[in-house]
Coordinates of C-alpha atoms in Angstrom, one line a residue:
C1 CA -8.9 10.4 12.0
T2 CA -9.1 13.5 10.3
V3 CA -11.6 14.7 7.5
G4 CA -13.7 11.9 6.3
G5 CA -12.1 9.2 8.8
I6 CA -8.6 9.2 7.1
G7 CA -6.1 7.2 9.2
A8 CA -2.6 7.7 9.5
A9 CA -1.6 5.3 6.5
L10 CA -3.8 6.9 4.1
A11 CA -2.6 10.4 5.4
G12 CA 1.3 9.5 4.9
G13 CA 0.5 8.3 1.6
L14 CA -1.5 11.4 0.4
L15 CA 1.1 13.7 1.8
F16 CA 3.9 11.6 0.1
F17 CA 1.7 11.8 -3.2
L18 CA 1.3 15.8 -2.8
G19 CA 4.9 16.1 -2.3
A20 CA 5.8 14.0 -5.3
Q21 CA 3.2 16.2 -7.7
R22 CA 4.9 19.4 -6.3
A23 CA 8.3 17.9 -7.0
R24 CA 7.2 17.2 -10.7
Q25 CA 5.8 20.5 -10.9
H26 CA 8.9 22.0 -9.9
R27 CA 10.5 20.0 -12.4
H28 CA 8.7 21.1 -15.3
R29 CA 8.1 24.9 -14.5
R30 CA 9.3 27.2 -17.0
P31 CA 12.2 29.5 -15.5
G32 CA 10.4 32.3 -13.1
Q33 CA 7.3 30.4 -12.9
R34 CA 5.7 29.8 -9.5
I35 CA 3.6 26.5 -9.0
A36 CA 0.1 27.0 -7.6
L37 CA -0.4 26.8 -4.2
P38 CA -3.5 25.2 -2.5
A39 CA -6.5 27.3 -1.4
D40 CA -7.3 28.0 2.0
A41 CA -9.4 25.0 2.5
G42 CA -6.6 22.8 1.0
T43 CA -4.0 24.2 3.3
Q44 CA -6.3 23.2 6.1
I45 CA -7.0 19.6 5.1
E46 CA -3.1 19.2 4.3
D47 CA -2.4 20.4 7.6
E48 CA -5.0 18.1 9.4
L49 CA -3.3 15.2 7.3
R50 CA -0.2 16.3 8.8
G51 CA -1.5 16.1 12.2
V52 CA -2.6 12.3 11.7
D53 CA 0.5 11.1 9.7
D54 CA 3.4 9.6 11.4
P55 CA 6.4 9.7 8.9
V56 CA 8.8 8.1 10.9
T57 CA 6.6 5.1 11.7
F58 CA 5.5 4.2 8.4
D59 CA 8.7 4.7 6.7
H60 CA 10.1 2.1 9.1
V61 CA 7.4 -0.3 8.5
N62 CA 8.1 0.2 4.7
R63 CA 11.7 -0.2 5.1
A64 CA 11.2 -3.4 7.6
L65 CA 8.8 -4.8 5.1
R66 CA 11.2 -4.6 2.1
T67 CA 14.0 -5.9 4.5
L68 CA 12.2 -8.9 4.9
A69 CA 11.7 -9.3 1.2
A70 CA 15.6 -8.7 1.0
R71 CA 16.5 -11.5 3.7
C72 CA 14.1 -13.7 2.1
A73 CA 15.6 -13.2 -1.5
M74 CA 19.1 -13.6 -0.1
T75 CA 18.2 -16.9 1.8
G76 CA 16.2 -18.3 -0.8
T77 CA 13.2 -18.5 1.7
A78 CA 9.8 -18.1 0.9
L79 CA 8.0 -15.1 1.9
P80 CA 5.4 -15.8 4.8
V81 CA 1.6 -15.4 3.9
V82 CA 0.4 -12.5 6.1
R83 CA -3.2 -12.3 6.8
L84 CA -3.0 -8.8 8.6
A85 CA -0.5 -6.6 10.2
R86 CA -1.3 -4.8 13.5
L87 CA 0.5 -1.5 14.6
L88 CA 0.4 0.0 18.2
A89 CA 2.2 2.7 19.6
G90 CA 5.3 0.2 20.0
P91 CA 6.2 -2.4 17.5
L92 CA 4.4 -4.0 14.3
E93 CA 3.0 -7.2 14.7
L94 CA 2.6 -9.5 11.7
H95 CA 0.0 -12.3 12.0
L96 CA 0.8 -15.0 9.4
A97 CA -1.8 -17.5 7.8
A98 CA 0.6 -20.7 8.5
P99 CA 3.6 -21.0 10.9
A100 CA 6.8 -19.6 9.7
A101 CA 10.2 -18.5 10.7
L102 CA 10.8 -14.9 9.8
P103 CA 14.3 -13.5 9.6
A104 CA 15.5 -10.6 11.8
P105 CA 14.5 -7.6 12.6
F106 CA 11.3 -9.8 13.2
L107 CA 11.2 -11.5 16.6
P108 CA 9.0 -14.7 17.5
T109 CA 6.4 -14.9 20.2
T110 CA 5.0 -17.6 21.9
S111 CA 2.8 -18.2 18.6
P112 CA 4.3 -19.5 16.0
T113 CA 1.9 -17.4 13.5
L114 CA 2.6 -14.0 15.4
W115 CA 6.1 -12.2 14.7
V116 CA 6.9 -8.9 16.0
L117 CA 9.2 -6.3 14.5
D118 CA 12.1 -5.5 16.8
P119 CA 11.9 -1.9 17.0
D120 CA 15.7 -1.6 17.6
G121 CA 16.2 -4.1 14.8
D122 CA 18.4 -3.5 11.9
V123 CA 16.5 -2.6 8.7
L124 CA 17.5 -1.7 5.2
D125 CA 18.3 2.3 4.7
A126 CA 15.8 4.1 2.4
D127 CA 17.9 3.8 -0.6
E128 CA 18.7 0.1 -0.1
A129 CA 15.1 -0.7 0.6
D130 CA 13.8 0.6 -2.8
G131 CA 16.0 -2.1 -4.6
Y132 CA 13.8 -4.6 -3.4
P133 CA 10.1 -5.0 -4.1
A134 CA 7.1 -4.3 -1.6
P135 CA 6.4 -8.1 -0.4
Y136 CA 2.9 -7.0 0.6
P137 CA 1.6 -4.3 -1.7
G138 CA -2.2 -5.3 -0.9
L139 CA -1.6 -4.3 2.9
V140 CA -4.5 -1.7 3.5
T141 CA -5.9 -0.2 6.5
V142 CA -9.5 -1.4 7.6
G143 CA -9.9 0.1 11.1
R144 CA -8.8 0.0 14.6
D145 CA -9.4 -2.9 17.2
F146 CA -10.6 -2.3 20.9
D147 CA -7.2 -1.7 22.1
G148 CA -6.6 1.1 19.8
G149 CA -4.2 -1.1 17.4
L150 CA -4.3 -0.1 13.8
I151 CA -5.3 -3.2 11.6
L152 CA -4.0 -3.7 8.0
V153 CA -5.3 -6.6 6.0
D154 CA -3.5 -8.0 3.2
L155 CA -6.0 -7.6 0.5
E156 CA -3.9 -10.2 -2.0
H157 CA -4.1 -13.0 0.5
V158 CA -7.9 -12.3 2.0
G159 CA -9.1 -11.8 -1.8
A160 CA -12.6 -10.2 -1.2
L161 CA -13.0 -8.0 1.9
A162 CA -16.9 -7.1 2.8
V163 CA -17.9 -3.7 4.0
D164 CA -21.4 -3.5 5.5
G165 CA -23.1 -0.4 6.8
D166 CA -24.7 2.8 5.7
P167 CA -24.3 3.3 2.1
A168 CA -22.5 6.6 2.4
D169 CA -20.1 5.3 5.0
V170 CA -19.5 2.1 2.7
S171 CA -18.6 4.7 -0.1
A172 CA -16.3 6.5 2.3
V173 CA -14.4 3.4 3.3
L174 CA -14.3 2.2 -0.3
A175 CA -12.7 5.4 -1.7
A176 CA -10.2 5.5 1.5
I177 CA -9.0 1.8 1.0
A178 CA -8.9 2.5 -2.9
A179 CA -6.9 5.9 -2.2
E180 CA -4.4 4.4 0.2
T181 CA -3.6 1.3 -2.1
A182 CA -2.8 3.8 -4.6
T183 CA -0.5 6.0 -2.7
S184 CA 1.0 3.9 0.3
L185 CA 4.9 3.7 0.6
W186 CA 4.3 -0.1 0.1
S187 CA 2.1 -0.6 -2.7
D188 CA 4.8 0.2 -5.6
D189 CA 3.1 -0.4 -8.8
V190 CA -0.2 -1.4 -7.8
R191 CA -3.3 -0.4 -10.1
V192 CA -6.7 0.4 -8.4
T193 CA -9.7 -0.1 -10.7
I194 CA -13.0 1.3 -8.8
V195 CA -16.5 0.3 -10.2
G196 CA -19.5 2.2 -9.3
A197 CA -18.2 4.3 -6.5
A198 CA -15.9 7.4 -6.0
P199 CA -15.9 8.4 -9.7
D200 CA -13.8 11.5 -9.0
L201 CA -11.2 9.6 -6.9
A202 CA -9.2 9.1 -10.0
Q203 CA -9.1 12.9 -11.4
V204 CA -8.6 13.8 -7.7
L205 CA -5.2 11.8 -7.4
D206 CA -4.1 12.0 -11.0
A207 CA -1.4 9.6 -10.5
G208 CA -2.3 7.2 -13.3
R209 CA -2.9 4.3 -10.8
V210 CA -6.6 4.7 -10.2
R211 CA -9.4 4.1 -12.9
Y212 CA -13.2 4.4 -12.6
L213 CA -15.4 2.0 -14.5
G214 CA -19.4 2.3 -14.3
E215 CA -21.8 -0.7 -13.4
T216 CA -22.9 -1.4 -17.1
D217 CA -22.7 -5.1 -18.4
R218 CA -20.4 -3.8 -21.0
D219 CA -18.1 -2.1 -18.2
L220 CA -18.0 -5.4 -16.3
D221 CA -17.3 -7.5 -19.2
Q222 CA -14.5 -5.3 -20.3
L223 CA -13.0 -5.6 -16.8
M224 CA -13.4 -9.3 -16.5
D225 CA -12.0 -9.9 -19.8
E226 CA -8.9 -7.3 -18.9
M227 CA -8.5 -9.3 -15.7
T228 CA -8.4 -13.1 -17.2
D229 CA -6.0 -11.7 -20.0
R230 CA -3.8 -10.0 -17.3
A231 CA -3.8 -13.5 -15.2
A232 CA -2.9 -15.4 -18.2
A233 CA -0.1 -13.2 -19.1
D234 CA 1.1 -13.1 -15.0
R235 CA 1.2 -16.8 -15.4
T236 CA 3.0 -17.2 -18.3
A237 CA 5.9 -14.6 -17.3
L238 CA 5.9 -16.5 -13.9
D239 CA 6.3 -20.0 -15.7
E240 CA 9.3 -18.2 -18.0
V241 CA 11.1 -17.2 -15.1
G242 CA 10.3 -20.5 -12.9
V243 CA 8.7 -19.2 -10.1
P244 CA 5.3 -20.4 -8.9
S245 CA 3.8 -17.0 -7.8
L246 CA 3.9 -13.7 -7.2
R247 CA 5.0 -13.9 -3.8
A248 CA 7.7 -16.2 -4.9
A249 CA 8.7 -13.8 -7.6
R250 CA 8.9 -10.6 -5.0
A251 CA 11.2 -13.1 -2.9
S252 CA 13.5 -13.8 -6.1
R253 CA 13.7 -10.2 -7.4
V254 CA 12.0 -11.2 -10.5
A255 CA 8.8 -9.3 -9.4
E256 CA 9.2 -7.0 -12.6

């Protein structure tokens, strides 16, 4: 952990976001203009993030998940439903909601719902992987288990996640989940709406992928109307391309 209990996946996402922001500033700067550098406190936080981040591990996980999507697309196989992922010092584990057969580079175990990433397996390189949608954009860190394994839950599958505890701690956890979801390597075009918590996060990230709403009835009614309209539009789009779900759309490369 680092400042505010930030975990490795979030640290990697934030550093990726910072790099993208600086690249954008470089592209738009006038000749001879220098981009603003972070203040001392910002530099210290960035150094702490780099101490937590494991770019090789999370880049490999990202490419492995997209490799899974690519090979399911090539074979016409349905993407497996993932309950959670577990990342130890060694391989990535995928815990499935139901038994399924996964293609390489994932290896079977004695449990039909547990598959392990072969650390020496063949995964797509970065350019190839970017050509396939992230199969689990809702995969987000929720903590560590007693063995030190990093636990990532697929929010898209669980639907709702309860976080209980001291209000300040709960707010920090929710802000971390929101920030990670908006910046992780495998979240693609996910948009995050925060209701009532972390009101400054959208301005801090300034990525167009996070917005804040208050807790008034008007705000909540607006959000529910938008979600209802979006769900109807998605169902229409899925019907038009002949796939039954977003998961199937990702496996057939029509997720856009």
